[in-house]
Amino acid sequence: MGIRLTRPPVTMATVAVLVAATATVVVASAAPAAPATQTFTPVADTYVQSDATSTNYGTATQIVVDNSPVRRLFLRFTVSGVSGTVTAAKLRLRAISGNDGSVNGGTFKAMSNTSWSETGTTWANQPAIDGATLGTLGAVSRDGWYEIDVKALVTGNGTFSIGGSSTNTDGAYYDSRESGADAPQLVLTTGTTTPPSGDPVFVGAGDIANSGSGDSATAALIDNIPGTVYTLGDNVYDSGTASEFNSYYEPTWGRFKSRTRPSPGNHDYVTSGASAYYSYFGSVAGPSGRGYYSFDLGNWHIVSLNSNISMSAGSTQEQWLRTDLAASTKPCTLAYWHHPLFTSSSNHAPSTSTRPLYQALYDYNADVVLWGHNHVYERFAPMNPNGGLDTARGLRTWVAGMGGASHYAFGTIQPNSEARNSSAYGVLKFTLHANTYDWQFVPVAGQSYSDSGTGSCH
C-alpha cells in the first residue's frame, strides 16, 4: 500500500493536464436505456359480503377479504401504452389505517370475467373467481404495502380482473381506488439492463421504505438491474422496528436482500442499537451490531461504514478503516454511509463528524463516496476533506437519498455541487470497470431527470 501513497511532485503543468482529463471523463455518452416502469390504478374495484346479498360496495374506500362473514374483493385494470416484453408485474395493496391488520392477507386469483360492474356487483350476482392462483399474502399490518406477483396474468396491454378471498375469520382490509393516493397499483416493468462486458454493477439509494409508494417504484427498477445492491441508511421509517421492516421494506427492497449490502441510518437506530436492522439483514450487514465492513467487487474495494457511532480520529471504526484500506490490494475504492459530509439540502446540515472517515479514505487514495440522509440527489466534483476542489486526489461524492421517502428541498448550494434534483425518485447505478467507473441516475416511471458520466480511479 505504500506504493499507492507515493505521488510525484505536482507541477502547474501536471494540474493543467489533470483538469483537462477530468473535464473529459465527467462528460460521458448516454448510458444504456433503463428499464421502463408503468403504474396503473384500477378502473373498477369492489367487494361483496355474504350477509348483505343485495348490497353493493363499489363506492367504498375499502376492499375486503374475510371468512366471517365471507367477503371477496374484485379488481379490474386496463393496461395500455405498454411496449416491449413485460418482465415484471406486481399488484400492490395497502392495508388501511383504520384496521389492526390480519394474520391472513388473502389468496388472489385471475378471473375470466372482465366486464363486471363496479356499482352493480353484489353477493347475489358476483362474478366467479375462476382462474389460476396468482399469490397468497401472509400476515398484513395497518399502513403496510403488500405485493402479489401477477406476471402470469398480465403480459401486456389489455383488461385484467383479479379476485381475492380468505379462509380466515380475521379479515384483511385494503384501500380502494376511492381512497386516492393509497389506491391499489399494478406496476409493470419492461426491458432490462445488462452490465457491459460483465463488469460488476453496484446499484442502490438511501432513505427507502415507508407507507408511501416511492419505495415500490424504485424497487421495480432494481428488479431489472443485476448486480450488488447497496443502501445508504434509513432503510425503513420511522423507527426502524421489526414490524416496519416486515411491512415496508420486505415487500419492496426486501426481495433483493440476498444481494444487498446495507448501511444503517439514524432512523434505523431509533430502535435501540438498531437491533431490528441487524436482525433483519443478518450476516449481509457485516459483523453483528458493528455496522461497518468491507468486501471486493471485481477490481474495486467497497467499504460500508456506520455514521451513527463514533467516527473520531483514533476511534475503533476509524482505526479499523485505516487498517482495512492499508490491506486492500485493489486499485479502486468506493465507500458509503448515511450522514453526508457535503450537502446542499436545507433539511440536514453537513455532518462534520464524518470528516475523519473521509480523511482516511483521502489518505489512501479512495475514489468515490456515497451518502443518504437528505432526501435529494446531488453530485459533487472531486474534493479534499475540507471541501476544496481537488482534481488530483479528491473523492467524487454523491448524496443519493431518493429511494422512496418524501423529498426534501435545497437551500444554499454548496461549492463544487455539479448536479441536483429534489423531485425524482430513482436509484444510482455504478458499473465498476478495471480502472474507471460509469454512473447513472435511473429515474422511476413518469420522471425524466437523468445524470450520467464516467470517472477514473486515482
Coordinates of C-alpha atoms in Angstrom, one line a residue:
M1 CA 0.0 0.0 0.0
G2 CA 3.0 2.3 0.3
I3 CA 3.2 2.5 -3.5
R4 CA -0.4 3.8 -3.6
L5 CA 0.6 6.6 -1.2
T6 CA 3.6 7.8 -3.2
R7 CA 3.0 10.6 -5.7
P8 CA 5.4 12.6 -7.9
P9 CA 5.5 16.4 -7.3
V10 CA 2.5 18.1 -8.8
T11 CA 3.5 21.0 -11.1
M12 CA 1.2 23.5 -12.7
A13 CA 1.6 21.7 -16.0
T14 CA 0.5 18.5 -14.3
V15 CA -2.5 20.2 -12.8
A16 CA -3.5 21.5 -16.2
V17 CA -3.3 18.0 -17.7
L18 CA -5.3 16.6 -14.8
V19 CA -8.0 19.3 -15.1
A20 CA -8.3 18.7 -18.8
A21 CA -8.5 14.9 -18.3
T22 CA -11.2 15.3 -15.6
A23 CA -13.2 17.6 -17.8
T24 CA -13.1 14.9 -20.5
V25 CA -14.2 12.0 -18.3
V26 CA -17.1 13.6 -16.5
V27 CA -18.9 14.4 -19.7
A28 CA -20.0 11.0 -20.9
S29 CA -22.1 9.5 -23.6
A30 CA -25.6 8.4 -22.6
A31 CA -25.7 5.2 -20.7
P32 CA -27.9 2.3 -21.8
A33 CA -31.6 2.9 -21.5
A34 CA -33.0 1.9 -18.2
P35 CA -36.0 -0.5 -17.7
A36 CA -39.4 1.2 -18.1
T37 CA -41.8 1.0 -15.3
Q38 CA -45.5 2.0 -15.6
T39 CA -48.1 2.1 -12.8
F40 CA -51.8 1.7 -13.3
T41 CA -54.7 2.2 -10.9
P42 CA -57.9 0.2 -11.1
V43 CA -60.7 1.2 -13.4
A44 CA -63.0 -0.7 -11.0
D45 CA -62.9 -2.3 -7.6
T46 CA -65.4 -3.5 -5.1
Y47 CA -66.2 -6.3 -2.6
V48 CA -69.2 -8.4 -1.8
Q49 CA -70.5 -9.7 1.6
S50 CA -72.4 -12.9 2.3
D51 CA -74.8 -11.4 4.9
A52 CA -75.7 -8.5 2.7
T53 CA -76.6 -10.3 -0.5
S54 CA -78.1 -7.3 -2.3
T55 CA -75.7 -4.6 -1.2
N56 CA -73.1 -3.0 -3.5
Y57 CA -69.9 -1.6 -2.1
G58 CA -68.4 -0.1 -5.3
T59 CA -68.0 3.4 -3.8
A60 CA -66.5 2.2 -0.5
T61 CA -63.0 3.4 0.4
Q62 CA -62.0 -0.2 1.3
I63 CA -62.0 -3.6 -0.3
V64 CA -62.0 -6.7 2.0
V65 CA -61.3 -10.4 2.2
D66 CA -62.8 -12.3 5.1
N67 CA -64.4 -15.6 6.0
S68 CA -66.9 -14.4 8.7
P69 CA -68.9 -13.0 7.1
V70 CA -67.5 -14.1 3.8
R71 CA -66.2 -11.2 1.9
R72 CA -64.5 -11.3 -1.5
L73 CA -62.8 -8.4 -3.4
F74 CA -62.6 -7.7 -7.1
L75 CA -60.2 -5.5 -9.1
R76 CA -60.1 -4.6 -12.7
F77 CA -57.2 -2.9 -14.5
T78 CA -57.0 -1.6 -18.1
V79 CA -53.4 -1.6 -19.4
S80 CA -52.5 0.4 -22.4
G81 CA -49.4 2.1 -23.8
V82 CA -47.1 -0.7 -22.8
S83 CA -44.4 -1.7 -25.4
G84 CA -41.8 -4.4 -25.2
T85 CA -41.8 -7.5 -23.1
V86 CA -43.3 -7.3 -19.6
T87 CA -40.5 -8.5 -17.3
A88 CA -42.3 -7.9 -14.0
A89 CA -45.9 -7.3 -12.9
K90 CA -46.8 -6.6 -9.3
L91 CA -50.2 -6.0 -7.7
R92 CA -49.7 -3.7 -4.7
L93 CA -52.3 -3.2 -2.0
R94 CA -52.2 -1.0 1.1
A95 CA -53.7 -2.2 4.4
I96 CA -55.9 0.6 5.7
S97 CA -55.0 2.7 8.7
G98 CA -58.3 2.0 10.5
N99 CA -57.8 -1.7 10.9
D100 CA -55.4 -3.6 13.1
G101 CA -54.3 -5.9 10.3
S102 CA -54.8 -9.6 9.8
V103 CA -53.0 -12.9 10.1
N104 CA -54.0 -13.7 6.6
G105 CA -53.9 -11.2 3.8
G106 CA -55.8 -13.4 1.3
T107 CA -55.4 -15.5 -1.8
F108 CA -55.6 -13.8 -5.2
K109 CA -56.6 -15.4 -8.5
A110 CA -57.1 -14.5 -12.1
M111 CA -60.7 -14.0 -13.3
S112 CA -62.1 -14.6 -16.8
N113 CA -64.9 -12.0 -16.3
T114 CA -63.6 -8.6 -17.2
S115 CA -66.9 -6.8 -17.6
W116 CA -68.5 -6.9 -14.1
S117 CA -70.0 -3.7 -12.8
E118 CA -68.3 -1.8 -10.0
T119 CA -71.5 -0.2 -8.9
G120 CA -73.8 -3.2 -9.7
T121 CA -71.9 -6.2 -8.3
T122 CA -73.4 -7.8 -5.2
W123 CA -73.1 -11.1 -3.4
A124 CA -76.1 -12.3 -5.4
N125 CA -74.6 -11.6 -8.8
Q126 CA -70.9 -11.7 -8.2
P127 CA -68.5 -12.9 -10.9
A128 CA -66.7 -16.2 -10.4
I129 CA -63.1 -16.1 -9.2
D130 CA -62.3 -19.0 -11.5
G131 CA -58.7 -18.5 -12.7
A132 CA -55.2 -19.6 -11.6
T133 CA -53.9 -18.6 -8.2
L134 CA -51.5 -15.7 -8.6
G135 CA -50.3 -15.4 -5.0
T136 CA -51.2 -15.5 -1.3
L137 CA -50.4 -12.9 1.4
G138 CA -49.5 -13.8 4.9
A139 CA -50.0 -11.5 7.9
V140 CA -50.6 -7.9 7.0
S141 CA -50.3 -4.8 9.2
R142 CA -52.0 -1.4 9.1
D143 CA -50.4 1.1 6.7
G144 CA -48.3 -1.5 5.1
W145 CA -48.0 -2.0 1.3
Y146 CA -48.1 -5.6 0.1
E147 CA -47.3 -7.2 -3.3
I148 CA -48.5 -10.1 -5.3
D149 CA -46.6 -11.2 -8.4
V150 CA -49.2 -11.2 -11.3
K151 CA -46.9 -11.6 -14.2
A152 CA -48.6 -14.9 -15.1
L153 CA -51.8 -12.9 -15.8
V154 CA -50.6 -9.5 -17.1
T155 CA -48.3 -9.9 -20.1
G156 CA -49.0 -6.7 -22.0
N157 CA -51.9 -4.4 -22.9
G158 CA -55.4 -5.5 -22.2
T159 CA -58.1 -5.7 -19.5
F160 CA -57.5 -7.9 -16.4
S161 CA -59.6 -8.9 -13.4
I162 CA -58.3 -10.2 -10.1
G163 CA -60.3 -11.6 -7.3
G164 CA -59.3 -12.0 -3.7
S165 CA -60.7 -14.2 -0.9
S166 CA -59.7 -15.6 2.5
T167 CA -60.4 -18.8 4.5
N168 CA -59.6 -16.9 7.8
T169 CA -62.1 -15.2 10.0
D170 CA -59.7 -12.4 10.7
G171 CA -60.5 -10.1 7.7
A172 CA -57.9 -8.1 5.8
Y173 CA -58.9 -4.6 4.7
Y174 CA -57.2 -2.7 1.9
D175 CA -57.6 0.8 0.5
S176 CA -59.8 1.0 -2.6
R177 CA -59.4 3.3 -5.6
E178 CA -61.7 5.8 -3.9
S179 CA -59.0 6.3 -1.2
G180 CA -56.9 8.4 -3.6
A181 CA -53.1 8.2 -3.2
D182 CA -53.3 4.8 -1.4
A183 CA -55.3 3.1 -4.2
P184 CA -54.2 -0.3 -5.4
Q185 CA -51.5 -0.3 -8.0
L186 CA -50.5 -2.5 -10.9
V187 CA -46.8 -1.9 -11.5
L188 CA -45.4 -3.2 -14.8
T189 CA -41.8 -3.2 -15.9
T190 CA -40.5 -3.7 -19.4
G191 CA -37.0 -4.1 -20.7
T192 CA -33.8 -5.0 -18.9
T193 CA -30.3 -3.5 -18.4
T194 CA -27.3 -5.8 -18.9
P195 CA -23.9 -4.7 -17.5
P196 CA -21.4 -4.1 -20.3
S197 CA -18.5 -6.5 -20.6
G198 CA -19.6 -8.4 -17.5
D199 CA -18.2 -5.7 -15.2
P200 CA -19.8 -5.6 -11.7
V201 CA -22.8 -3.4 -11.2
F202 CA -23.4 -1.6 -7.9
V203 CA -26.9 0.0 -7.5
G204 CA -29.0 1.5 -4.7
A205 CA -30.1 4.5 -2.8
G206 CA -30.8 5.7 0.7
D207 CA -33.9 6.7 2.7
I208 CA -36.1 4.0 1.4
A209 CA -39.1 2.3 2.8
N210 CA -42.3 3.8 4.4
S211 CA -46.0 3.6 3.8
G212 CA -45.8 5.5 0.5
S213 CA -45.2 4.2 -3.0
G214 CA -41.8 5.6 -3.8
D215 CA -40.0 2.5 -2.4
S216 CA -42.1 0.2 -4.6
A217 CA -41.3 2.3 -7.7
T218 CA -37.5 2.2 -7.0
A219 CA -37.7 -1.5 -6.2
A220 CA -39.3 -2.0 -9.6
L221 CA -36.2 -0.5 -11.2
I222 CA -33.8 -2.9 -9.3
D223 CA -35.9 -5.8 -10.4
N224 CA -34.3 -5.4 -13.8
I225 CA -30.8 -4.2 -12.8
P226 CA -28.5 -7.0 -12.0
G227 CA -25.6 -6.7 -9.5
T228 CA -25.0 -5.9 -5.9
V229 CA -27.5 -3.6 -4.1
Y230 CA -26.4 -1.0 -1.6
T231 CA -28.4 1.0 0.9
L232 CA -27.4 4.4 2.3
G233 CA -29.2 4.1 5.6
D234 CA -32.7 4.9 6.9
N235 CA -33.8 1.7 5.4
V236 CA -37.2 1.9 6.9
Y237 CA -39.3 4.6 8.6
D238 CA -40.0 5.9 11.1
S239 CA -38.4 3.9 13.9
G240 CA -36.5 1.0 12.4
T241 CA -38.8 -1.6 14.1
A242 CA -39.1 -5.2 13.1
S243 CA -42.7 -4.5 12.2
E244 CA -41.7 -1.7 9.9
F245 CA -39.0 -3.9 8.2
N246 CA -41.6 -6.6 7.6
S247 CA -44.4 -4.2 6.5
Y248 CA -42.5 -1.7 4.4
Y249 CA -39.0 -2.9 3.4
E250 CA -39.7 -6.6 3.0
P251 CA -42.4 -6.3 0.2
T252 CA -40.3 -3.9 -1.8
W253 CA -36.5 -3.8 -1.4
G254 CA -36.6 -7.0 0.7
R255 CA -36.7 -9.1 -2.4
F256 CA -33.1 -8.2 -3.1
K257 CA -31.9 -8.9 0.5
S258 CA -29.6 -11.8 -0.6
R259 CA -27.7 -9.4 -2.9
T260 CA -27.9 -6.3 -0.7
R261 CA -25.0 -4.8 1.3
P262 CA -26.7 -2.3 3.6
S263 CA -25.6 0.6 5.8
P264 CA -27.6 1.9 8.8
G265 CA -29.1 5.3 9.3
N266 CA -30.4 7.3 12.2
H267 CA -34.0 6.1 11.8
D268 CA -32.7 2.5 11.9
Y269 CA -31.2 3.5 15.3
V270 CA -34.4 4.8 16.8
T271 CA -34.9 1.1 17.8
S272 CA -32.3 0.7 20.5
G273 CA -29.0 -0.4 19.0
A274 CA -30.6 -0.8 15.6
S275 CA -31.4 -4.3 16.7
A276 CA -34.2 -4.8 14.2
Y277 CA -31.8 -3.7 11.4
Y278 CA -29.2 -6.2 12.4
S279 CA -31.7 -8.9 12.9
Y280 CA -33.4 -8.3 9.5
F281 CA -30.2 -8.2 7.4
G282 CA -28.2 -10.7 9.4
S283 CA -24.8 -11.6 8.0
V284 CA -25.1 -9.3 4.9
A285 CA -24.8 -6.3 7.2
G286 CA -21.3 -7.4 8.4
P287 CA -20.4 -8.5 11.9
S288 CA -23.4 -8.4 14.2
G289 CA -24.1 -5.0 15.8
R290 CA -21.0 -3.3 14.4
G291 CA -22.3 -1.7 11.3
Y292 CA -19.1 -1.4 9.2
Y293 CA -17.5 -3.9 7.0
S294 CA -15.8 -4.3 3.6
F295 CA -15.8 -6.5 0.5
D296 CA -14.5 -6.6 -3.0
L297 CA -16.3 -6.3 -6.4
G298 CA -14.0 -7.0 -9.3
N299 CA -11.2 -4.5 -9.2
W300 CA -12.9 -2.5 -6.5
H301 CA -12.6 -2.5 -2.7
I302 CA -16.0 -1.5 -1.2
V303 CA -16.4 -0.2 2.3
S304 CA -19.7 0.2 4.2
L305 CA -19.4 2.4 7.3
N306 CA -21.6 3.4 10.2
S307 CA -22.1 7.1 10.8
N308 CA -24.3 6.5 13.9
I309 CA -21.4 5.6 16.1
S310 CA -18.1 7.2 16.9
M311 CA -16.1 8.3 13.8
S312 CA -13.5 10.5 15.5
A313 CA -9.8 10.2 14.7
G314 CA -8.5 7.3 16.8
S315 CA -11.9 5.7 17.3
T316 CA -12.3 2.0 16.8
Q317 CA -14.1 2.5 13.5
E318 CA -11.6 5.0 12.1
Q319 CA -8.7 2.8 13.0
W320 CA -10.4 -0.2 11.5
L321 CA -10.9 1.7 8.3
R322 CA -7.3 2.7 8.0
T323 CA -6.2 -0.9 8.6
D324 CA -8.7 -2.2 6.1
L325 CA -7.6 0.3 3.4
A326 CA -3.9 -0.5 4.1
A327 CA -4.6 -4.2 3.5
S328 CA -6.5 -3.7 0.3
T329 CA -4.8 -4.7 -3.0
K330 CA -7.5 -3.3 -5.3
P331 CA -6.7 -0.2 -7.3
C332 CA -10.1 1.4 -6.9
T333 CA -12.1 2.1 -3.7
L334 CA -15.7 3.2 -3.0
A335 CA -17.1 3.9 0.4
Y336 CA -20.7 4.6 1.7
W337 CA -22.5 5.6 4.8
H338 CA -25.6 7.6 5.9
H339 CA -24.7 11.1 7.0
P340 CA -23.2 13.4 4.3
L341 CA -20.1 15.5 4.8
F342 CA -21.1 17.6 1.9
T343 CA -24.7 18.5 1.0
S344 CA -26.8 21.5 -0.2
S345 CA -30.1 20.3 1.3
S346 CA -31.9 22.7 3.6
N347 CA -33.1 19.9 5.9
H348 CA -29.9 18.4 7.3
A349 CA -26.6 20.3 7.5
P350 CA -23.3 18.7 6.6
S351 CA -22.2 16.1 9.2
T352 CA -18.7 17.3 10.0
S353 CA -18.3 14.5 12.5
T354 CA -17.8 12.2 9.4
R355 CA -14.7 14.0 8.3
P356 CA -12.2 11.6 9.9
L357 CA -13.6 8.8 7.8
Y358 CA -13.3 10.9 4.7
Q359 CA -9.8 11.9 5.7
A360 CA -8.7 8.2 6.0
L361 CA -10.2 7.5 2.6
Y362 CA -8.4 10.5 1.1
D363 CA -5.1 9.4 2.7
Y364 CA -5.4 6.1 1.0
N365 CA -6.4 7.5 -2.4
A366 CA -10.0 6.3 -2.5
D367 CA -12.2 7.4 -5.4
V368 CA -16.0 7.5 -4.6
V369 CA -18.1 8.2 -1.5
L370 CA -21.9 7.8 -1.3
W371 CA -24.3 9.2 1.3
G372 CA -28.1 9.4 2.1
H373 CA -29.8 11.2 5.0
N374 CA -31.0 14.2 2.8
H375 CA -33.9 13.0 0.5
V376 CA -32.4 14.5 -2.6
Y377 CA -30.0 13.6 -5.4
E378 CA -26.8 15.7 -5.5
R379 CA -23.4 15.1 -7.2
F380 CA -20.2 16.9 -6.2
A381 CA -16.9 17.3 -8.0
P382 CA -13.8 15.6 -6.5
M383 CA -13.0 17.3 -3.2
N384 CA -10.5 17.0 -0.4
P385 CA -11.6 16.6 3.2
N386 CA -12.1 20.3 3.6
G387 CA -14.4 20.6 0.6
G388 CA -11.9 22.1 -1.7
L389 CA -11.8 21.2 -5.4
D390 CA -9.1 18.6 -5.9
T391 CA -8.9 17.1 -9.3
A392 CA -5.7 15.2 -8.5
R393 CA -6.7 13.3 -5.3
G394 CA -10.2 14.3 -4.4
L395 CA -13.1 11.9 -4.0
R396 CA -16.2 12.3 -6.1
T397 CA -19.2 12.2 -3.8
W398 CA -23.0 11.7 -4.1
V399 CA -26.0 12.3 -1.9
A400 CA -28.5 9.7 -3.1
G401 CA -31.4 9.8 -0.7
M402 CA -34.1 9.3 -3.3
G403 CA -35.0 5.7 -2.5
G404 CA -38.7 6.3 -1.5
A405 CA -39.1 8.6 1.4
S406 CA -40.7 12.0 0.7
H407 CA -38.3 14.6 -0.8
Y408 CA -36.5 17.5 0.9
A409 CA -35.6 20.8 -0.6
F410 CA -32.3 22.5 -1.4
G411 CA -31.0 25.5 0.5
T412 CA -27.7 27.3 -0.2
I413 CA -25.9 25.5 -3.0
Q414 CA -22.5 24.4 -1.7
P415 CA -19.3 24.8 -3.6
N416 CA -18.5 22.1 -6.2
S417 CA -22.1 20.9 -6.4
E418 CA -22.4 19.8 -10.0
A419 CA -25.9 18.2 -10.4
R420 CA -29.0 18.3 -8.2
N421 CA -32.6 17.1 -8.2
S422 CA -35.2 17.2 -5.4
S423 CA -38.3 15.7 -7.1
A424 CA -37.4 12.4 -8.8
Y425 CA -37.3 9.0 -7.1
G426 CA -34.7 6.7 -8.5
V427 CA -31.6 4.7 -8.0
L428 CA -27.9 5.5 -8.5
K429 CA -26.2 2.8 -10.6
F430 CA -22.4 2.3 -11.0
T431 CA -20.7 0.0 -13.4
L432 CA -17.3 -0.8 -12.0
H433 CA -14.6 -1.3 -14.6
A434 CA -11.0 -2.2 -14.1
N435 CA -9.8 1.4 -13.5
T436 CA -12.8 3.5 -14.3
Y437 CA -16.5 3.7 -13.4
D438 CA -19.7 4.8 -15.1
W439 CA -22.6 6.3 -13.0
Q440 CA -26.2 6.7 -14.0
F441 CA -29.2 8.1 -12.1
V442 CA -32.1 5.9 -13.1
P443 CA -35.5 7.6 -12.6
V444 CA -38.7 5.8 -11.8
A445 CA -41.5 5.7 -14.4
G446 CA -43.0 9.0 -15.2
Q447 CA -40.0 11.0 -14.2
S448 CA -37.4 12.2 -16.7
Y449 CA -34.4 13.6 -14.7
S450 CA -31.2 12.0 -15.6
D451 CA -27.5 12.3 -14.8
S452 CA -24.7 10.1 -16.1
G453 CA -21.0 10.1 -16.6
T454 CA -17.6 8.4 -16.3
G455 CA -14.8 8.8 -13.9
S456 CA -11.3 7.3 -13.4
C457 CA -9.7 5.7 -10.4
H458 CA -6.6 7.5 -8.9

